[in-house]
């Protein structure tokens, strides 16, 4: 492959290179702004993925049929979509390895609930689902260093679409 800038005006090449250098300079000179996010992101993703695996095992053990995992639409995601006794259940999984910020289930904010509801509506429309009850659950997984096994709690009907009527959806 050749140089993608080969046929550009020399001034445009200089402008693009200047922007690249300024971006790198800004990030490196302000690395303290990004340091925590850079270091925590892979760990946070790993914790979340582990939590989702544990939640799937837990849900299957309790009779749920897993329909889909990590359903994404327009920047939103539903961790697990499953079926439980005639009801389609949209599950948000929250995992923590520390009690510092409180229990995991408290981190499901109103904004997150609105996002889940939007993605759920898209899923229902896309799959042409009609006449089936819907439910929104939260699986909370707490596994602090002093615990031998994770504490897994299922909050059925953690929120409903009626809880979010004031939201613009």
PDB file of C-alpha atoms in Angstrom:
ATOM      1  CA  UNK A   1       0.000   0.000   0.000  1.00  0.00           C
ATOM      2  CA  UNK A   2       1.172   3.455  -0.820  1.00  0.00           C
ATOM      3  CA  UNK A   3       1.079   6.684   1.087  1.00  0.00           C
ATOM      4  CA  UNK A   4      -2.555   7.823   1.556  1.00  0.00           C
ATOM      5  CA  UNK A   5      -1.426  11.488   1.446  1.00  0.00           C
ATOM      6  CA  UNK A   6       0.438  11.071  -1.855  1.00  0.00           C
ATOM      7  CA  UNK A   7      -1.929  13.160  -3.983  1.00  0.00           C
ATOM      8  CA  UNK A   8      -2.824  15.842  -1.423  1.00  0.00           C
ATOM      9  CA  UNK A   9      -1.784  19.449  -1.734  1.00  0.00           C
ATOM     10  CA  UNK A  10       1.485  19.999   0.220  1.00  0.00           C
ATOM     11  CA  UNK A  11      -0.222  22.571   2.457  1.00  0.00           C
ATOM     12  CA  UNK A  12      -2.925  20.083   3.390  1.00  0.00           C
ATOM     13  CA  UNK A  13      -0.211  17.537   4.222  1.00  0.00           C
ATOM     14  CA  UNK A  14       1.455  20.067   6.528  1.00  0.00           C
ATOM     15  CA  UNK A  15      -1.891  20.906   8.141  1.00  0.00           C
ATOM     16  CA  UNK A  16      -2.727  17.232   8.777  1.00  0.00           C
ATOM     17  CA  UNK A  17       0.726  16.527  10.223  1.00  0.00           C
ATOM     18  CA  UNK A  18       0.460  19.596  12.487  1.00  0.00           C
ATOM     19  CA  UNK A  19      -2.891  18.370  13.809  1.00  0.00           C
ATOM     20  CA  UNK A  20      -1.405  14.938  14.453  1.00  0.00           C
ATOM     21  CA  UNK A  21       1.545  16.416  16.346  1.00  0.00           C
ATOM     22  CA  UNK A  22      -0.665  18.763  18.354  1.00  0.00           C
ATOM     23  CA  UNK A  23      -2.940  15.871  19.325  1.00  0.00           C
ATOM     24  CA  UNK A  24       0.009  13.785  20.476  1.00  0.00           C
ATOM     25  CA  UNK A  25       1.512  16.782  22.288  1.00  0.00           C
ATOM     26  CA  UNK A  26      -1.785  17.520  24.064  1.00  0.00           C
ATOM     27  CA  UNK A  27      -2.258  13.938  25.183  1.00  0.00           C
ATOM     28  CA  UNK A  28       1.336  13.498  26.340  1.00  0.00           C
ATOM     29  CA  UNK A  29       1.455  16.854  28.123  1.00  0.00           C
ATOM     30  CA  UNK A  30      -1.886  16.148  29.807  1.00  0.00           C
ATOM     31  CA  UNK A  31      -1.391  12.440  30.373  1.00  0.00           C
ATOM     32  CA  UNK A  32      -2.523  12.839  33.969  1.00  0.00           C
ATOM     33  CA  UNK A  33      -6.031  13.501  32.605  1.00  0.00           C
ATOM     34  CA  UNK A  34      -6.071  10.188  30.761  1.00  0.00           C
ATOM     35  CA  UNK A  35      -3.899   8.042  33.039  1.00  0.00           C
ATOM     36  CA  UNK A  36      -6.678   6.628  35.222  1.00  0.00           C
ATOM     37  CA  UNK A  37      -8.911   5.849  32.253  1.00  0.00           C
ATOM     38  CA  UNK A  38      -6.101   4.200  30.308  1.00  0.00           C
ATOM     39  CA  UNK A  39      -5.085   2.016  33.241  1.00  0.00           C
ATOM     40  CA  UNK A  40      -8.587   1.140  34.466  1.00  0.00           C
ATOM     41  CA  UNK A  41     -10.300   0.446  31.174  1.00  0.00           C
ATOM     42  CA  UNK A  42      -8.869  -3.026  30.488  1.00  0.00           C
ATOM     43  CA  UNK A  43      -9.391  -4.050  34.133  1.00  0.00           C
ATOM     44  CA  UNK A  44     -12.945  -2.704  34.178  1.00  0.00           C
ATOM     45  CA  UNK A  45     -13.746  -4.549  30.953  1.00  0.00           C
ATOM     46  CA  UNK A  46     -12.262  -7.760  32.341  1.00  0.00           C
ATOM     47  CA  UNK A  47     -14.280  -7.438  35.556  1.00  0.00           C
ATOM     48  CA  UNK A  48     -17.438  -6.766  33.538  1.00  0.00           C
ATOM     49  CA  UNK A  49     -16.863  -9.720  31.233  1.00  0.00           C
ATOM     50  CA  UNK A  50     -16.193 -12.048  34.166  1.00  0.00           C
ATOM     51  CA  UNK A  51     -19.343 -10.775  35.850  1.00  0.00           C
ATOM     52  CA  UNK A  52     -21.426 -11.404  32.738  1.00  0.00           C
ATOM     53  CA  UNK A  53     -20.120 -14.991  32.506  1.00  0.00           C
ATOM     54  CA  UNK A  54     -21.046 -15.581  36.157  1.00  0.00           C
ATOM     55  CA  UNK A  55     -24.466 -13.987  35.613  1.00  0.00           C
ATOM     56  CA  UNK A  56     -25.179 -16.230  32.613  1.00  0.00           C
ATOM     57  CA  UNK A  57     -24.302 -19.334  34.655  1.00  0.00           C
ATOM     58  CA  UNK A  58     -26.488 -18.086  37.507  1.00  0.00           C
ATOM     59  CA  UNK A  59     -29.450 -17.335  35.228  1.00  0.00           C
ATOM     60  CA  UNK A  60     -29.206 -20.696  33.436  1.00  0.00           C
ATOM     61  CA  UNK A  61     -29.041 -22.462  36.802  1.00  0.00           C
ATOM     62  CA  UNK A  62     -32.274 -20.672  37.742  1.00  0.00           C
ATOM     63  CA  UNK A  63     -34.115 -21.787  34.602  1.00  0.00           C
ATOM     64  CA  UNK A  64     -33.591 -18.815  32.289  1.00  0.00           C
ATOM     65  CA  UNK A  65     -32.991 -19.417  28.592  1.00  0.00           C
ATOM     66  CA  UNK A  66     -30.305 -17.066  27.241  1.00  0.00           C
ATOM     67  CA  UNK A  67     -31.399 -15.484  23.950  1.00  0.00           C
ATOM     68  CA  UNK A  68     -28.576 -13.023  23.380  1.00  0.00           C
ATOM     69  CA  UNK A  69     -25.581 -11.426  25.055  1.00  0.00           C
ATOM     70  CA  UNK A  70     -24.175  -7.931  24.579  1.00  0.00           C
ATOM     71  CA  UNK A  71     -26.931  -6.680  22.267  1.00  0.00           C
ATOM     72  CA  UNK A  72     -25.796  -3.284  20.967  1.00  0.00           C
ATOM     73  CA  UNK A  73     -27.665  -0.494  19.236  1.00  0.00           C
ATOM     74  CA  UNK A  74     -26.723   3.187  18.813  1.00  0.00           C
ATOM     75  CA  UNK A  75     -24.188   3.393  21.593  1.00  0.00           C
ATOM     76  CA  UNK A  76     -26.287   1.406  24.030  1.00  0.00           C
ATOM     77  CA  UNK A  77     -25.993  -2.173  25.168  1.00  0.00           C
ATOM     78  CA  UNK A  78     -28.029  -4.756  27.009  1.00  0.00           C
ATOM     79  CA  UNK A  79     -25.782  -7.267  28.738  1.00  0.00           C
ATOM     80  CA  UNK A  80     -28.101 -10.278  28.593  1.00  0.00           C
ATOM     81  CA  UNK A  81     -31.474 -10.889  26.970  1.00  0.00           C
ATOM     82  CA  UNK A  82     -33.197 -14.030  28.181  1.00  0.00           C
ATOM     83  CA  UNK A  83     -36.504 -15.820  28.495  1.00  0.00           C
ATOM     84  CA  UNK A  84     -38.092 -16.704  31.833  1.00  0.00           C
ATOM     85  CA  UNK A  85     -41.503 -18.387  32.053  1.00  0.00           C
ATOM     86  CA  UNK A  86     -43.213 -16.536  29.220  1.00  0.00           C
ATOM     87  CA  UNK A  87     -41.376 -13.254  29.799  1.00  0.00           C
ATOM     88  CA  UNK A  88     -38.528 -11.672  27.874  1.00  0.00           C
ATOM     89  CA  UNK A  89     -36.042 -10.348  30.410  1.00  0.00           C
ATOM     90  CA  UNK A  90     -33.470  -7.628  29.755  1.00  0.00           C
ATOM     91  CA  UNK A  91     -30.664  -7.995  32.280  1.00  0.00           C
ATOM     92  CA  UNK A  92     -28.076  -5.422  33.320  1.00  0.00           C
ATOM     93  CA  UNK A  93     -25.081  -6.964  35.087  1.00  0.00           C
ATOM     94  CA  UNK A  94     -23.074  -4.939  37.596  1.00  0.00           C
ATOM     95  CA  UNK A  95     -19.901  -6.358  39.115  1.00  0.00           C
ATOM     96  CA  UNK A  96     -17.618  -4.918  41.768  1.00  0.00           C
ATOM     97  CA  UNK A  97     -14.518  -6.132  43.551  1.00  0.00           C
ATOM     98  CA  UNK A  98     -14.738  -3.458  46.224  1.00  0.00           C
ATOM     99  CA  UNK A  99     -17.346  -1.926  48.522  1.00  0.00           C
ATOM    100  CA  UNK A 100     -15.768   1.517  48.198  1.00  0.00           C
ATOM    101  CA  UNK A 101     -18.543   2.898  45.993  1.00  0.00           C
ATOM    102  CA  UNK A 102     -21.384   0.894  47.490  1.00  0.00           C
ATOM    103  CA  UNK A 103     -23.154  -2.199  46.195  1.00  0.00           C
ATOM    104  CA  UNK A 104     -23.052  -2.857  42.433  1.00  0.00           C
ATOM    105  CA  UNK A 105     -26.799  -2.498  41.874  1.00  0.00           C
ATOM    106  CA  UNK A 106     -26.707   1.160  42.944  1.00  0.00           C
ATOM    107  CA  UNK A 107     -24.590   1.993  39.900  1.00  0.00           C
ATOM    108  CA  UNK A 108     -27.571   1.520  37.567  1.00  0.00           C
ATOM    109  CA  UNK A 109     -28.390   5.192  37.078  1.00  0.00           C
ATOM    110  CA  UNK A 110     -31.528   6.750  35.604  1.00  0.00           C
ATOM    111  CA  UNK A 111     -29.545   7.509  32.445  1.00  0.00           C
ATOM    112  CA  UNK A 112     -28.512   3.852  32.180  1.00  0.00           C
ATOM    113  CA  UNK A 113     -32.127   2.754  32.675  1.00  0.00           C
ATOM    114  CA  UNK A 114     -33.252   5.078  29.855  1.00  0.00           C
ATOM    115  CA  UNK A 115     -30.510   3.705  27.622  1.00  0.00           C
ATOM    116  CA  UNK A 116     -31.503   0.100  28.375  1.00  0.00           C
ATOM    117  CA  UNK A 117     -35.147   0.911  27.648  1.00  0.00           C
ATOM    118  CA  UNK A 118     -34.258   2.493  24.288  1.00  0.00           C
ATOM    119  CA  UNK A 119     -32.173  -0.504  23.249  1.00  0.00           C
ATOM    120  CA  UNK A 120     -34.890  -2.891  24.480  1.00  0.00           C
ATOM    121  CA  UNK A 121     -37.496  -1.088  22.371  1.00  0.00           C
ATOM    122  CA  UNK A 122     -35.244  -1.444  19.339  1.00  0.00           C
ATOM    123  CA  UNK A 123     -34.744  -5.158  20.056  1.00  0.00           C
ATOM    124  CA  UNK A 124     -38.506  -5.708  20.339  1.00  0.00           C
ATOM    125  CA  UNK A 125     -39.116  -3.869  17.068  1.00  0.00           C
ATOM    126  CA  UNK A 126     -36.265  -5.619  15.248  1.00  0.00           C
ATOM    127  CA  UNK A 127     -37.375  -9.092  16.360  1.00  0.00           C
ATOM    128  CA  UNK A 128     -41.079  -8.253  15.824  1.00  0.00           C
ATOM    129  CA  UNK A 129     -42.002  -9.324  19.328  1.00  0.00           C
ATOM    130  CA  UNK A 130     -45.651  -8.864  20.269  1.00  0.00           C
ATOM    131  CA  UNK A 131     -47.864 -10.089  23.077  1.00  0.00           C
ATOM    132  CA  UNK A 132     -45.041 -11.194  25.369  1.00  0.00           C
ATOM    133  CA  UNK A 133     -44.438  -9.701  28.801  1.00  0.00           C
ATOM    134  CA  UNK A 134     -41.197  -7.795  29.319  1.00  0.00           C
ATOM    135  CA  UNK A 135     -39.117  -7.355  32.443  1.00  0.00           C
ATOM    136  CA  UNK A 136     -35.985  -5.432  33.394  1.00  0.00           C
ATOM    137  CA  UNK A 137     -33.734  -7.159  35.924  1.00  0.00           C
ATOM    138  CA  UNK A 138     -30.369  -6.361  37.465  1.00  0.00           C
ATOM    139  CA  UNK A 139     -27.822  -8.968  38.481  1.00  0.00           C
ATOM    140  CA  UNK A 140     -25.478  -7.663  41.162  1.00  0.00           C
ATOM    141  CA  UNK A 141     -22.153  -9.449  41.643  1.00  0.00           C
ATOM    142  CA  UNK A 142     -19.916  -8.508  44.538  1.00  0.00           C
ATOM    143  CA  UNK A 143     -16.609 -10.311  44.910  1.00  0.00           C
ATOM    144  CA  UNK A 144     -14.368  -8.531  47.380  1.00  0.00           C
ATOM    145  CA  UNK A 145     -10.932  -9.932  48.262  1.00  0.00           C
ATOM    146  CA  UNK A 146     -12.200 -11.199  51.634  1.00  0.00           C
ATOM    147  CA  UNK A 147     -14.999 -13.255  50.026  1.00  0.00           C
ATOM    148  CA  UNK A 148     -14.220 -16.798  48.955  1.00  0.00           C
ATOM    149  CA  UNK A 149     -17.107 -16.842  46.461  1.00  0.00           C
ATOM    150  CA  UNK A 150     -18.921 -13.983  44.724  1.00  0.00           C
ATOM    151  CA  UNK A 151     -22.248 -12.823  46.125  1.00  0.00           C
ATOM    152  CA  UNK A 152     -24.752 -12.901  43.254  1.00  0.00           C
ATOM    153  CA  UNK A 153     -28.121 -11.218  43.726  1.00  0.00           C
ATOM    154  CA  UNK A 154     -30.936 -11.059  41.184  1.00  0.00           C
ATOM    155  CA  UNK A 155     -33.240  -8.046  41.371  1.00  0.00           C
ATOM    156  CA  UNK A 156     -36.351  -8.969  39.386  1.00  0.00           C
ATOM    157  CA  UNK A 157     -38.312  -6.003  38.050  1.00  0.00           C
ATOM    158  CA  UNK A 158     -35.493  -3.708  39.145  1.00  0.00           C
ATOM    159  CA  UNK A 159     -37.195  -1.011  37.109  1.00  0.00           C
ATOM    160  CA  UNK A 160     -40.085  -0.709  34.679  1.00  0.00           C
ATOM    161  CA  UNK A 161     -40.805   1.444  31.673  1.00  0.00           C
ATOM    162  CA  UNK A 162     -43.326   3.297  33.864  1.00  0.00           C
ATOM    163  CA  UNK A 163     -40.481   4.402  36.156  1.00  0.00           C
ATOM    164  CA  UNK A 164     -39.089   6.330  33.220  1.00  0.00           C
ATOM    165  CA  UNK A 165     -42.203   8.093  31.925  1.00  0.00           C
ATOM    166  CA  UNK A 166     -40.660  11.520  32.439  1.00  0.00           C
ATOM    167  CA  UNK A 167     -37.724  10.560  30.257  1.00  0.00           C
ATOM    168  CA  UNK A 168     -37.652  11.517  26.602  1.00  0.00           C
ATOM    169  CA  UNK A 169     -37.516   8.182  24.833  1.00  0.00           C
TER     170      UNK A 169
END
